[in-house]
Coordinates of C-alpha atoms in Angstrom, one line a residue:
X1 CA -1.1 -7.5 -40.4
X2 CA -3.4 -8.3 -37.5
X3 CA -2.1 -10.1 -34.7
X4 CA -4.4 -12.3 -32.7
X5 CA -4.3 -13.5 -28.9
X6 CA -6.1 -16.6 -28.4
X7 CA -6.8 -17.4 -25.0
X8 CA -7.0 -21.4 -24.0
X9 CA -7.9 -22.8 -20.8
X10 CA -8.7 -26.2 -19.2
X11 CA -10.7 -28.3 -20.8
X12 CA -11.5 -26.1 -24.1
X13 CA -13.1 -27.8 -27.4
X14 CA -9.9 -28.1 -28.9
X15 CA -11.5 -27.7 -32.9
X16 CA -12.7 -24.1 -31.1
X17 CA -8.8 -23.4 -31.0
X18 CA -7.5 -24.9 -34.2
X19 CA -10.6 -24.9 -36.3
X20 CA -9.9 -20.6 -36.9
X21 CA -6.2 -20.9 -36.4
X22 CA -6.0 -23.3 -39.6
X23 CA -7.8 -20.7 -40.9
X24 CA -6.0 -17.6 -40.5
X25 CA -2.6 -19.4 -41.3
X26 CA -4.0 -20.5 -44.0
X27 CA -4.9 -17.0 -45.1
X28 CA -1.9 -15.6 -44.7
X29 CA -0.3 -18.5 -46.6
X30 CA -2.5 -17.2 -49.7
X31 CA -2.0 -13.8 -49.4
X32 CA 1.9 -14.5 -49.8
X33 CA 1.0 -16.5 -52.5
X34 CA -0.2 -13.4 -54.4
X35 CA 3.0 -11.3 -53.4
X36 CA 1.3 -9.5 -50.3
X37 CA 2.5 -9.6 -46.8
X38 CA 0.7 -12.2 -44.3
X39 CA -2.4 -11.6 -43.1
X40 CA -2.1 -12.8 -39.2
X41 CA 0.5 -13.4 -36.9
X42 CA -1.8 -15.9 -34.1
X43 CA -0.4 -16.2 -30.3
X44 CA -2.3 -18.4 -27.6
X45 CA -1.9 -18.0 -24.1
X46 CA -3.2 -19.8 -21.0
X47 CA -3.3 -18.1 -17.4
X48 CA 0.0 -19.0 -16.0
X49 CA 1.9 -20.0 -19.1
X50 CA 1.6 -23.7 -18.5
X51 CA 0.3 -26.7 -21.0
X52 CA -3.9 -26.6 -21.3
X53 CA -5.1 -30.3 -21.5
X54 CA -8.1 -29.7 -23.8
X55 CA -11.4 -31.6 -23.6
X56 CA -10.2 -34.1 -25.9
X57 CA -7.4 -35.1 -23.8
X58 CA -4.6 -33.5 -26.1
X59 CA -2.7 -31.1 -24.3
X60 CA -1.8 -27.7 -25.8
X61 CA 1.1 -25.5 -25.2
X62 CA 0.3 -21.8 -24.6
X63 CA 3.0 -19.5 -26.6
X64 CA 3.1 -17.2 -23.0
X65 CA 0.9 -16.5 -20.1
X66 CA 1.5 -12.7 -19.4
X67 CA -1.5 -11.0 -18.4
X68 CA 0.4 -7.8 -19.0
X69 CA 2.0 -8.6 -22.6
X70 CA -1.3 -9.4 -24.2
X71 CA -3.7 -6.5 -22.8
X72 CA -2.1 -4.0 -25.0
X73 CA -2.8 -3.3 -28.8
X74 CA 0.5 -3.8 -29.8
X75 CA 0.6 -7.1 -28.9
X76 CA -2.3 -8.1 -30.5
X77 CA -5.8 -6.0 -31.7
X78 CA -8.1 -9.5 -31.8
X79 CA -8.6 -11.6 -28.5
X80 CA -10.2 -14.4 -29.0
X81 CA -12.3 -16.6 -26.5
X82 CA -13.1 -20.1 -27.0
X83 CA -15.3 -22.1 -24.9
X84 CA -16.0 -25.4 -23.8
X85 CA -19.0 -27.9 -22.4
X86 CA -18.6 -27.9 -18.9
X87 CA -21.1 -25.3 -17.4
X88 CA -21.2 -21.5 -19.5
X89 CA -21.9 -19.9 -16.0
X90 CA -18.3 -20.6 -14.1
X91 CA -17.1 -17.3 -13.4
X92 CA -14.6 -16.1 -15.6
X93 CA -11.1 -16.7 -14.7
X94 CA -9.8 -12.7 -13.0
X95 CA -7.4 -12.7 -15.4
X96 CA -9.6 -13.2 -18.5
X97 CA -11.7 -10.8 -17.1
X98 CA -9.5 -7.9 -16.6
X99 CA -8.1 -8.5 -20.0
X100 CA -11.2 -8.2 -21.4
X101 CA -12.9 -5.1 -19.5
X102 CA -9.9 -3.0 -20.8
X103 CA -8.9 -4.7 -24.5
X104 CA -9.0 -2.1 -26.8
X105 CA -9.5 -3.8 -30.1
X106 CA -12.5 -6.9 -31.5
X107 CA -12.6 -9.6 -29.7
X108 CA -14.7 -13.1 -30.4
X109 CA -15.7 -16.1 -28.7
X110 CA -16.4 -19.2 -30.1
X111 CA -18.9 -21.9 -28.9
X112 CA -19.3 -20.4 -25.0
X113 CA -17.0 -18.5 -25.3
X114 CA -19.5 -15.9 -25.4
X115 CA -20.6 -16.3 -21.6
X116 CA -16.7 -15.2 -20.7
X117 CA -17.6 -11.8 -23.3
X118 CA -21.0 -11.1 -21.3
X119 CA -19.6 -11.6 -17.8
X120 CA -17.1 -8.7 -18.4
X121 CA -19.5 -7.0 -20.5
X122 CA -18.8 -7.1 -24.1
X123 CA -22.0 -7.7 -25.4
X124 CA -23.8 -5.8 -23.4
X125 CA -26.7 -4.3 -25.9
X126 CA -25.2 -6.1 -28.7
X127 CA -26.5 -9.1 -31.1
X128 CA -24.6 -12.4 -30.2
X129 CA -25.6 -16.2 -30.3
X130 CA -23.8 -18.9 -28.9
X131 CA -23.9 -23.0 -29.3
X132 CA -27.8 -23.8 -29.4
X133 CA -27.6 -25.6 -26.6
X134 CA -26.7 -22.5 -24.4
X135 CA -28.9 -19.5 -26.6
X136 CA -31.7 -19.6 -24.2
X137 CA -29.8 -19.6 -21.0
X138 CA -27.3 -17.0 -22.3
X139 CA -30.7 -14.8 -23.0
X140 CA -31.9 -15.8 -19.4
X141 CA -28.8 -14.5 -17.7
X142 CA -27.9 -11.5 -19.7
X143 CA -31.2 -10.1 -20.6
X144 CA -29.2 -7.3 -22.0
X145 CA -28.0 -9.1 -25.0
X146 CA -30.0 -9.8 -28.6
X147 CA -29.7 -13.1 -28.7
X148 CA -29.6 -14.5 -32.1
X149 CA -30.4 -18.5 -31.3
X150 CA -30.0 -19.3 -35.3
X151 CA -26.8 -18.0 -36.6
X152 CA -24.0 -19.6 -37.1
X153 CA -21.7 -16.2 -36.0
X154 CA -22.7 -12.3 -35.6
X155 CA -21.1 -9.7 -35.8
X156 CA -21.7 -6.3 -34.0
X157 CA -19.6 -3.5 -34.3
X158 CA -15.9 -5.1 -32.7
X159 CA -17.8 -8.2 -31.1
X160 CA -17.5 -11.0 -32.7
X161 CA -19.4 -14.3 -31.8
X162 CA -20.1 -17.3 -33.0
X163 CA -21.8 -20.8 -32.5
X164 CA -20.4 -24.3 -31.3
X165 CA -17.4 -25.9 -32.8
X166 CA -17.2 -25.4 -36.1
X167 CA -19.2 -22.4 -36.4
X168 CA -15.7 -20.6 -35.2
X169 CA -14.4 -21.6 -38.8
X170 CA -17.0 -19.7 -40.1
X171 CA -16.0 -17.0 -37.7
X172 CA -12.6 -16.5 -39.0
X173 CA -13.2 -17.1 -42.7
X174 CA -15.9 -14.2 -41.9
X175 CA -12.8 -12.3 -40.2
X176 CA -11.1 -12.9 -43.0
X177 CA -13.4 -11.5 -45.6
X178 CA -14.0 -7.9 -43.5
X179 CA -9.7 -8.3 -43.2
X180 CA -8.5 -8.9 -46.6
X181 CA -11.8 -9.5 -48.9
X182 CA -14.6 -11.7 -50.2
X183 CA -11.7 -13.8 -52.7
X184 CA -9.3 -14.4 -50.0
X185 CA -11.9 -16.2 -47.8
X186 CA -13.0 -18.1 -50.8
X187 CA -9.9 -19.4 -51.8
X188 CA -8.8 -19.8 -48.1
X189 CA -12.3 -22.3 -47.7
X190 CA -11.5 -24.2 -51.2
X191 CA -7.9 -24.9 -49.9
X192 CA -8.9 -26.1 -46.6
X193 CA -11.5 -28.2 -48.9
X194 CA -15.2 -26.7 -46.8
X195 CA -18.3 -27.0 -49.0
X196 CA -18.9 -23.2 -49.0
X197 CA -18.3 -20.3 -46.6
X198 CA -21.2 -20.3 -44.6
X199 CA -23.0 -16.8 -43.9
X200 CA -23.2 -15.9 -40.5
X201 CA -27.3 -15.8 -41.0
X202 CA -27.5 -19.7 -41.8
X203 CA -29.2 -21.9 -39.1
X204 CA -27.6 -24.0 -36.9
X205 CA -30.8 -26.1 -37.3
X206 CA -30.5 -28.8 -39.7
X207 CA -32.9 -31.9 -40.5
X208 CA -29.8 -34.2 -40.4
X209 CA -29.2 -33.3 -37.1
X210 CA -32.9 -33.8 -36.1
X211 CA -33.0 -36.9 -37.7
X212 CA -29.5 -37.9 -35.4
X213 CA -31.5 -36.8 -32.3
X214 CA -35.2 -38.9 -33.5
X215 CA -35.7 -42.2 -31.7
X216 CA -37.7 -43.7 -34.2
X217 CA -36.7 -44.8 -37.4
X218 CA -39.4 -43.6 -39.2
X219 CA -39.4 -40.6 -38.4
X220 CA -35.3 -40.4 -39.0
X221 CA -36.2 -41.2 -42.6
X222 CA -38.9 -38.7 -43.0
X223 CA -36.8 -35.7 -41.7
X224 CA -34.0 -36.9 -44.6
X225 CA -36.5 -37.0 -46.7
X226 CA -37.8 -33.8 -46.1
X227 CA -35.0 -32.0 -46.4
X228 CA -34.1 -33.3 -50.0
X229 CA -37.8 -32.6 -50.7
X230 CA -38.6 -29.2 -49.9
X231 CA -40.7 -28.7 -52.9
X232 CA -43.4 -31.5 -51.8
X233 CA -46.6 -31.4 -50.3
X234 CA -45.1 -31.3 -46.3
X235 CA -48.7 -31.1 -44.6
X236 CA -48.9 -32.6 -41.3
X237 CA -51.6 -34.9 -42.9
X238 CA -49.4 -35.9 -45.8
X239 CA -45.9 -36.2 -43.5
X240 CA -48.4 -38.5 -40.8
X241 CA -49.4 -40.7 -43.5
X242 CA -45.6 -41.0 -44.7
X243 CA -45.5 -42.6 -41.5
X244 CA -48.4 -44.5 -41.1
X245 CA -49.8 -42.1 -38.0
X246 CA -52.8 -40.3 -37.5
X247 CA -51.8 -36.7 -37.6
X248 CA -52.7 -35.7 -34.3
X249 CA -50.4 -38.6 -32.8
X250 CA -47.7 -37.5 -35.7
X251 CA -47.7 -34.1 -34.5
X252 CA -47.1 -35.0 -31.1
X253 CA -44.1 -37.1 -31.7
X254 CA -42.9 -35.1 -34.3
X255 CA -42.6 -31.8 -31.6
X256 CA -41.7 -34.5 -28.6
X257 CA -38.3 -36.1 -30.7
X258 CA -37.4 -33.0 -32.4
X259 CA -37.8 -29.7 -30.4
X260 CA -39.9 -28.6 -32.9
X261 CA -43.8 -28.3 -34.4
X262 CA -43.1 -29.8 -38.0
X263 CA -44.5 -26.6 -39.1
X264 CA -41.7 -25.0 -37.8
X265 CA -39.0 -27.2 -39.7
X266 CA -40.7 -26.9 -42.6
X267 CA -40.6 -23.2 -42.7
X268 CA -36.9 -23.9 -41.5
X269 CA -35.8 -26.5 -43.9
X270 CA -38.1 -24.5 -47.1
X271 CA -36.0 -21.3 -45.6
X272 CA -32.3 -23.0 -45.7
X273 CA -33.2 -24.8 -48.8
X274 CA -33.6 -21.4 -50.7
X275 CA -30.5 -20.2 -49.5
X276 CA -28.5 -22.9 -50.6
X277 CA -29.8 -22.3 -54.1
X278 CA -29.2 -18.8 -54.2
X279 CA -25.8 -18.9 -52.5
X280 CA -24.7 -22.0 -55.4
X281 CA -26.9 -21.7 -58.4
X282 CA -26.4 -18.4 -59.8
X283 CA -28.5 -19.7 -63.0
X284 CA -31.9 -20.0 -61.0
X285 CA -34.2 -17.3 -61.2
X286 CA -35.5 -16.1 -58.2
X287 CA -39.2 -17.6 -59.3
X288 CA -37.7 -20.8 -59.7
X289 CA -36.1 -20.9 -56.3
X290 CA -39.3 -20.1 -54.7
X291 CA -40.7 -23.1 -56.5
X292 CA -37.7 -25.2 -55.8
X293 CA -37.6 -24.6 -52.4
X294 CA -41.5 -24.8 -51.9
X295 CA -42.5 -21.4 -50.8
X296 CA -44.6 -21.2 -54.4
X297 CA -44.6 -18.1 -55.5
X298 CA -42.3 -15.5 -55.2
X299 CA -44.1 -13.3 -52.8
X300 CA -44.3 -15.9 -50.6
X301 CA -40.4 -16.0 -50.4
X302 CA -39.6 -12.3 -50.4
X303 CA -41.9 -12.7 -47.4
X304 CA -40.2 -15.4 -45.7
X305 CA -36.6 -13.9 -46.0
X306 CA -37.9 -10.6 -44.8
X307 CA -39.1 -12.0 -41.8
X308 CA -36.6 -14.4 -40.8
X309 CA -33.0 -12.7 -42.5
X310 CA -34.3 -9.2 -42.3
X311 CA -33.2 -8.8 -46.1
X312 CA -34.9 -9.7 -49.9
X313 CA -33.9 -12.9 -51.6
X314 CA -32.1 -10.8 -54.7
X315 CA -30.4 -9.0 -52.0
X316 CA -29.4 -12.2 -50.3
X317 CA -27.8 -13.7 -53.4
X318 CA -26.1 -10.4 -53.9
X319 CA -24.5 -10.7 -50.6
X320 CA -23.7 -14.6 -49.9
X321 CA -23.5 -15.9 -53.7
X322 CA -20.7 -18.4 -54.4
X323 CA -18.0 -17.0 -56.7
X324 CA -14.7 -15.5 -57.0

């Protein structure tokens, strides 16, 4: 059984609280299923005890507010810290931050959560990551902490974080496979009906999203495009002419609406493109994915998962393919 302390304060996402809670009920609702005791028992608390209007304007109620009651292991060995969007940097509530420096067992943030971890040290030489909007100031202000900008959550050694919002789903179903196994998890994310359960190594970048944050139409289009067509010819002079630019001018306004050279989202979409395939289509060889995916050649893939994921495509499939 692991008992979990999840601590809400004013104005937190409120999908940061709820999103892993469904989860972790949830899991405990299948392991009973099978005959096997439940997997969590989840408390949240709130400094003082009182309701926590959230940022969505729905008030929560805390279960208790004791300071005392939840910095020992027996009443919980998993604290949890979600965040919110007002600024990362307000000083963490004394409370929080006593709790913290002395909890004996994992904790987790989601979303920026992780700036309330770093303030009382937690990830101090660790490997964390955060919303994207916040990896490079949460870099800037702990310099001590391997920022991963990319993942969706990391995990190093009894830290647990994760990215924005729904990324703390992925956090607890991840929770749930190191607590109770790969199958669990699986069935826990086909009852609560997610496409898949995301590895914590998958990019919080993603061509729809770009497209969302693009002015111009055209280029809106082209990033959709790209993404279902990994496989084409995506060279700046082909992609400008998709658009009816000159490439130079494309290449400006590609890097100005997106954040990024295309280049870069090509080697990012090619990259999330392959793992999709190897994580759903246990069929494909590994040639074909490279083709697929448009690396070529399978060379050219082991290359780009080595550099980026730090591990081989077979190895990858191995690890994150979808199956009971």
């Amino acid at each position: 059984m692991r008992r979990i302390t999840v601590w809400i304060r004013p104005h937190v996402q409120l999908l940061d609280v709820t999103g892993p809670i469904e989860v972790w009920s949830t899991a405990s609702q299948v392991l009973e299923g099978r005959g096997r005791r439940p997997g969590y028992e989840v408390r949240t608390v709130a400094p003082g005890g009182g309701a926590v209007r959230t940022s969505a304007g729905l008030t929560l109620m805390p279960d208790g507010g004791s300071e005392g009651r939840v910095a020992t292991a027996r009443e919980a060995d998993t604290l949890v810290v979600p965040g919110s969007f007002g600024d990362p940097m307000t000083p963490c509530e004394p409370a929080l931050l006593r709790v913290l420096e002395r909890w004996p067992g994992r904790v987790a943030s989601v979303c920026a959560g992780a700036f309330r971890l770093a303030q009382a040290g937690r990830l101090s030489g660790r490997r964390a990551t955060t919303h994207w909007l916040f990896t490079e100031r949460l870099g800037q202000e702990f310099p001590d902490i391997d920022v991963e900008p990319d993942a969706l959550w990391v995990r190093d050694g009894d830290a647990w974080t994760s990215a924005g919002v729904s990324a703390g789903i992925d956090l607890a179903l991840a929770m749930v496979e190191a607590d109770h196994g790969r199958a669990i998890a699986i069935e826990v994310a086909r009852l609560l009906v997610l496409h898949m359960k995301r590895p914590g190594g998958q990019s919080q970048f993603s061509a729809v999203l770009a497209a969302q944050k693009a002015e111009q139409a055209p280029l809106r289009e082209l990033l959709v495009w790209m993404h279902d067509h990994p496989h084409e010819d995506l060279r700046v002079p082909v992609l400008a002419r998709r658009v009816a630019m000159s490439p130079r001018h494309f290449a400006r306004v590609f890097t100005r609406e997106t954040g990024s050279t295309p280049a870069a989202v090509v080697r990012r979409l090619r990259l999330a493109a392959a793992r999709r395939m190897l994580e759903e289509d246990g069929r494909a060889s590994l040639a074909q994915v490279a083709e697929r995916s448009g690396h070529g050649t399978l060379e050219s893939l082991r290359r780009a998962f080595v550099r980026h994921l730090g591990v081989a495509p077979g190895a990858y499939r191995d690890r994150f393919a979808t199956a009971t």
